[in-house]
Coordinates of C-alpha atoms in Angstrom, one line a residue:
Chain A
E886 CA 0.0 0.0 0.0
L887 CA 1.3 3.4 -0.9
K888 CA 2.2 5.7 2.0
V889 CA 2.8 9.4 1.6
E890 CA 4.3 11.1 4.6
Q891 CA 4.8 14.8 5.1
N892 CA 6.9 16.5 7.6
P893 CA 6.6 18.6 9.6
L894 CA 2.9 18.3 10.1
F895 CA 2.8 21.7 11.9
L896 CA 5.1 24.6 11.1
S897 CA 5.2 28.0 12.7
M898 CA 7.6 30.4 11.2
Q899 CA 8.4 34.0 11.2
E900 CA 8.0 36.3 8.3
G901 CA 11.1 36.6 6.2
K902 CA 12.4 33.2 7.1
N903 CA 13.0 30.2 4.8
Y904 CA 11.9 26.7 5.4
T905 CA 11.3 23.4 3.6
I906 CA 8.4 20.9 3.8
Y907 CA 9.2 17.3 2.9
C908 CA 7.1 14.7 1.2
N909 CA 8.2 11.1 1.2
Y910 CA 6.4 8.3 -0.6
S911 CA 6.8 4.6 -0.5
T912 CA 6.5 3.4 -4.1
T913 CA 7.7 4.3 -7.5
S914 CA 6.0 7.3 -9.1
D915 CA 7.2 10.2 -11.2
R916 CA 4.1 12.3 -10.8
L917 CA 3.7 14.4 -7.7
Y918 CA 1.3 17.2 -6.9
W919 CA 1.3 20.0 -4.4
Y920 CA -1.9 21.6 -3.2
R921 CA -2.8 24.5 -0.9
Q922 CA -5.8 24.7 1.3
D923 CA -6.9 27.8 3.2
P924 CA -9.2 27.3 6.2
G925 CA -12.7 26.6 5.2
K926 CA -11.8 26.4 1.5
S927 CA -11.1 23.8 -1.1
L928 CA -7.8 22.5 -2.3
E929 CA -6.0 24.6 -4.9
S930 CA -3.4 23.1 -7.2
L931 CA 0.0 24.6 -6.8
F932 CA 2.5 22.5 -8.7
V933 CA 2.5 19.4 -10.9
L934 CA 5.9 17.6 -11.0
L935 CA 6.2 15.0 -13.8
S936 CA 9.7 13.8 -13.9
N937 CA 12.8 13.2 -11.8
G938 CA 14.6 16.4 -11.2
A939 CA 11.6 18.5 -12.0
V940 CA 11.6 21.9 -10.3
K941 CA 8.8 24.5 -10.4
Q942 CA 8.6 27.9 -8.8
E943 CA 5.8 30.3 -8.2
G944 CA 6.5 33.4 -6.2
R945 CA 8.0 32.4 -2.9
L946 CA 7.3 28.7 -3.3
M947 CA 9.5 26.2 -5.1
A948 CA 8.8 22.5 -5.5
S949 CA 11.2 19.8 -6.6
L950 CA 11.0 16.0 -7.2
D951 CA 13.6 13.3 -6.7
T952 CA 12.0 10.1 -7.9
K953 CA 15.0 8.0 -6.9
A954 CA 14.8 9.1 -3.3
R955 CA 11.0 9.1 -3.5
L956 CA 11.1 12.6 -2.1
S957 CA 9.6 16.0 -3.0
T958 CA 10.3 19.2 -1.3
L959 CA 8.3 22.5 -1.1
H960 CA 10.7 25.3 -0.2
I961 CA 9.4 28.6 1.2
T962 CA 11.6 31.6 0.7
A963 CA 11.2 34.8 2.8
A964 CA 7.8 33.7 4.1
V965 CA 4.9 36.2 4.3
H966 CA 1.7 35.9 6.3
D967 CA -0.3 35.2 3.1
L968 CA 1.4 31.9 2.8
S969 CA -0.3 30.6 6.0
A970 CA -2.3 27.6 4.9
T971 CA -2.2 23.8 4.9
Y972 CA -0.1 22.3 2.1
F973 CA -0.7 18.8 0.8
C974 CA 1.5 16.7 -1.4
A975 CA -0.1 13.9 -3.5
V976 CA 1.4 11.0 -5.4
D977 CA -0.2 9.7 -8.6
I978 CA -0.3 6.0 -8.9
K979 CA -1.6 4.2 -11.9
E980 CA -3.6 1.1 -11.0
T981 CA -5.0 -1.7 -13.1
S982 CA -8.2 0.1 -14.0
G983 CA -7.4 3.7 -13.3
S984 CA -5.2 6.3 -11.7
R985 CA -5.7 8.2 -8.5
L986 CA -3.8 10.5 -6.1
T987 CA -2.8 9.5 -2.6
F988 CA -2.5 12.4 -0.3
G989 CA -0.1 13.1 2.5
E990 CA -1.5 14.3 5.9
G991 CA -0.9 17.9 5.1
T992 CA 1.5 20.5 6.7
Q993 CA -0.2 23.3 8.5
L994 CA 1.9 26.4 8.0
T995 CA 1.5 29.5 10.1
V996 CA 3.6 32.5 9.3
N997 CA 3.8 35.0 12.1
P998 CA 4.6 38.7 11.7
Chain B
D649 CA -14.9 27.0 -17.4
A650 CA -17.0 27.1 -14.2
G651 CA -14.8 24.5 -12.5
V652 CA -16.2 21.6 -10.5
I653 CA -19.6 22.4 -9.2
Q654 CA -21.0 20.9 -6.0
S655 CA -24.4 21.3 -4.3
P656 CA -25.5 22.0 -1.8
R657 CA -22.6 24.0 -0.2
H658 CA -24.0 23.4 3.2
E659 CA -26.4 20.8 4.5
V660 CA -27.7 20.4 8.0
T661 CA -29.8 17.3 8.7
E662 CA -31.0 15.1 11.5
M663 CA -29.7 11.7 12.2
G664 CA -31.6 9.1 10.2
Q665 CA -32.4 11.3 7.2
E666 CA -31.2 10.7 3.7
V667 CA -28.6 13.1 2.3
T668 CA -27.7 13.5 -1.3
L669 CA -24.7 15.4 -2.5
R670 CA -24.3 16.4 -6.1
C671 CA -21.3 17.1 -8.3
K672 CA -20.8 18.3 -11.9
P673 CA -17.3 17.7 -13.1
I674 CA -15.4 19.9 -15.5
S675 CA -16.5 19.2 -19.1
G676 CA -14.2 16.8 -20.8
H677 CA -12.9 15.3 -17.6
D678 CA -13.3 11.5 -17.4
Y679 CA -12.2 10.9 -13.9
L680 CA -14.4 11.9 -10.9
F681 CA -13.4 11.5 -7.3
W682 CA -15.3 11.8 -4.0
Y683 CA -13.4 12.7 -0.9
R684 CA -14.3 13.3 2.7
Q685 CA -12.3 15.6 5.0
T686 CA -12.5 15.7 8.8
M687 CA -10.1 17.0 11.4
M688 CA -9.7 13.5 12.9
R689 CA -9.2 11.5 9.7
G690 CA -7.9 14.1 7.2
L691 CA -8.6 13.8 3.5
E692 CA -10.0 10.4 2.6
L693 CA -10.8 9.1 -0.9
L694 CA -14.3 7.5 -0.8
I695 CA -14.8 6.4 -4.4
Y696 CA -13.7 7.3 -7.9
F697 CA -15.1 6.8 -11.4
N698 CA -13.5 6.6 -14.8
N699 CA -15.8 7.2 -17.8
N700 CA -18.8 6.9 -15.4
V701 CA -17.7 3.5 -14.2
P702 CA -16.9 3.1 -10.5
I703 CA -13.3 1.9 -10.3
D704 CA -12.5 1.7 -6.6
D705 CA -15.1 2.1 -3.8
S706 CA -12.9 0.6 -1.1
G707 CA -12.9 4.0 0.7
M708 CA -16.7 4.0 1.2
P709 CA -17.1 3.7 4.9
E710 CA -20.1 1.4 5.0
D711 CA -23.3 0.4 3.1
R712 CA -25.0 3.5 4.2
F713 CA -22.9 5.3 1.5
S714 CA -23.6 4.9 -2.2
A715 CA -22.4 6.8 -5.2
K716 CA -23.6 7.0 -8.8
M717 CA -22.5 8.6 -12.0
P718 CA -25.3 8.3 -14.5
N719 CA -23.6 10.4 -17.1
A720 CA -20.4 12.2 -17.8
S721 CA -21.6 15.5 -16.3
F722 CA -23.3 14.4 -13.0
S723 CA -22.5 12.3 -9.9
T724 CA -24.2 11.9 -6.6
L725 CA -23.1 10.7 -3.2
K726 CA -25.9 9.5 -1.0
I727 CA -25.9 8.7 2.7
Q728 CA -28.9 6.8 4.0
P729 CA -29.5 6.8 6.9
S730 CA -27.1 9.6 8.0
E731 CA -25.4 9.6 11.4
P732 CA -23.6 12.4 13.3
R733 CA -20.2 10.8 12.6
D734 CA -20.8 11.5 8.9
S735 CA -20.4 15.2 9.6
A736 CA -17.5 16.3 7.4
V737 CA -16.7 18.3 4.3
Y738 CA -17.2 16.3 1.1
F739 CA -15.2 17.2 -1.9
C740 CA -15.7 16.2 -5.5
A741 CA -12.8 16.4 -7.9
S742 CA -12.2 15.7 -11.6
R743 CA -9.4 15.3 -14.0
R744 CA -8.6 14.1 -17.5
T745 CA -7.3 10.6 -18.3
Y746 CA -3.9 11.7 -19.3
L747 CA -1.4 10.9 -16.5
G748 CA 0.0 14.0 -15.0
H749 CA -3.0 16.1 -15.7
E750 CA -4.1 18.4 -12.9
Q751 CA -6.9 17.3 -10.6
Y752 CA -9.4 20.1 -9.7
F753 CA -11.5 20.2 -6.6
G754 CA -14.9 21.5 -6.1
P755 CA -15.8 23.9 -3.3
G756 CA -17.0 21.2 -1.1
T757 CA -20.2 20.4 0.8
R758 CA -20.2 20.9 4.5
L759 CA -22.4 18.3 6.0
T760 CA -23.6 18.5 9.6
V761 CA -25.7 15.7 11.0
T762 CA -27.3 16.4 14.3

């Protein structure tokens, strides 16, 4: 059974600081997604990583994928309060009859002034 | 595109009542997923469809839950009878077949069973 583990699960950081969220998964896949969820809202797609070594950046967020290590990282640069949210990684696994995402537990990020 | 549409957005019902949640996927998307999110259990996949056919319903908690997809533009998740522990936010999501395509979530239905 595929396991997707994020750490940390809770992260409190100061504005202006840098930090990395880690996403480990237990089986071979070269397709990984990052989502953001604000309190009381739905999940919003941030990044889709489709190959080993893929790196994508949007503003203060940068995501990367190492399929050999089965590891993805979401790096936050110079955090601002607006980045406070819960971040999920999800791994895409093709099954016999279909394909579905398996989500990590989520990392709740709080950026303090 | 309007995105994934769910209705109702909020539902409050009494224990024992039947609840029906509705979802309209994005046009052209042939995968549809139903998730449930709670503080205790996080985000759980309940069931998913490919081309209107249920592929995996192993996440459906018990026989009180059922889901249908009569056509490519509509799906329902029904709970009968509802119980207080079913209180959660239920999300519908859709995507295209091609691997690596983004999966889009609907706004969710917040269900409260009293």
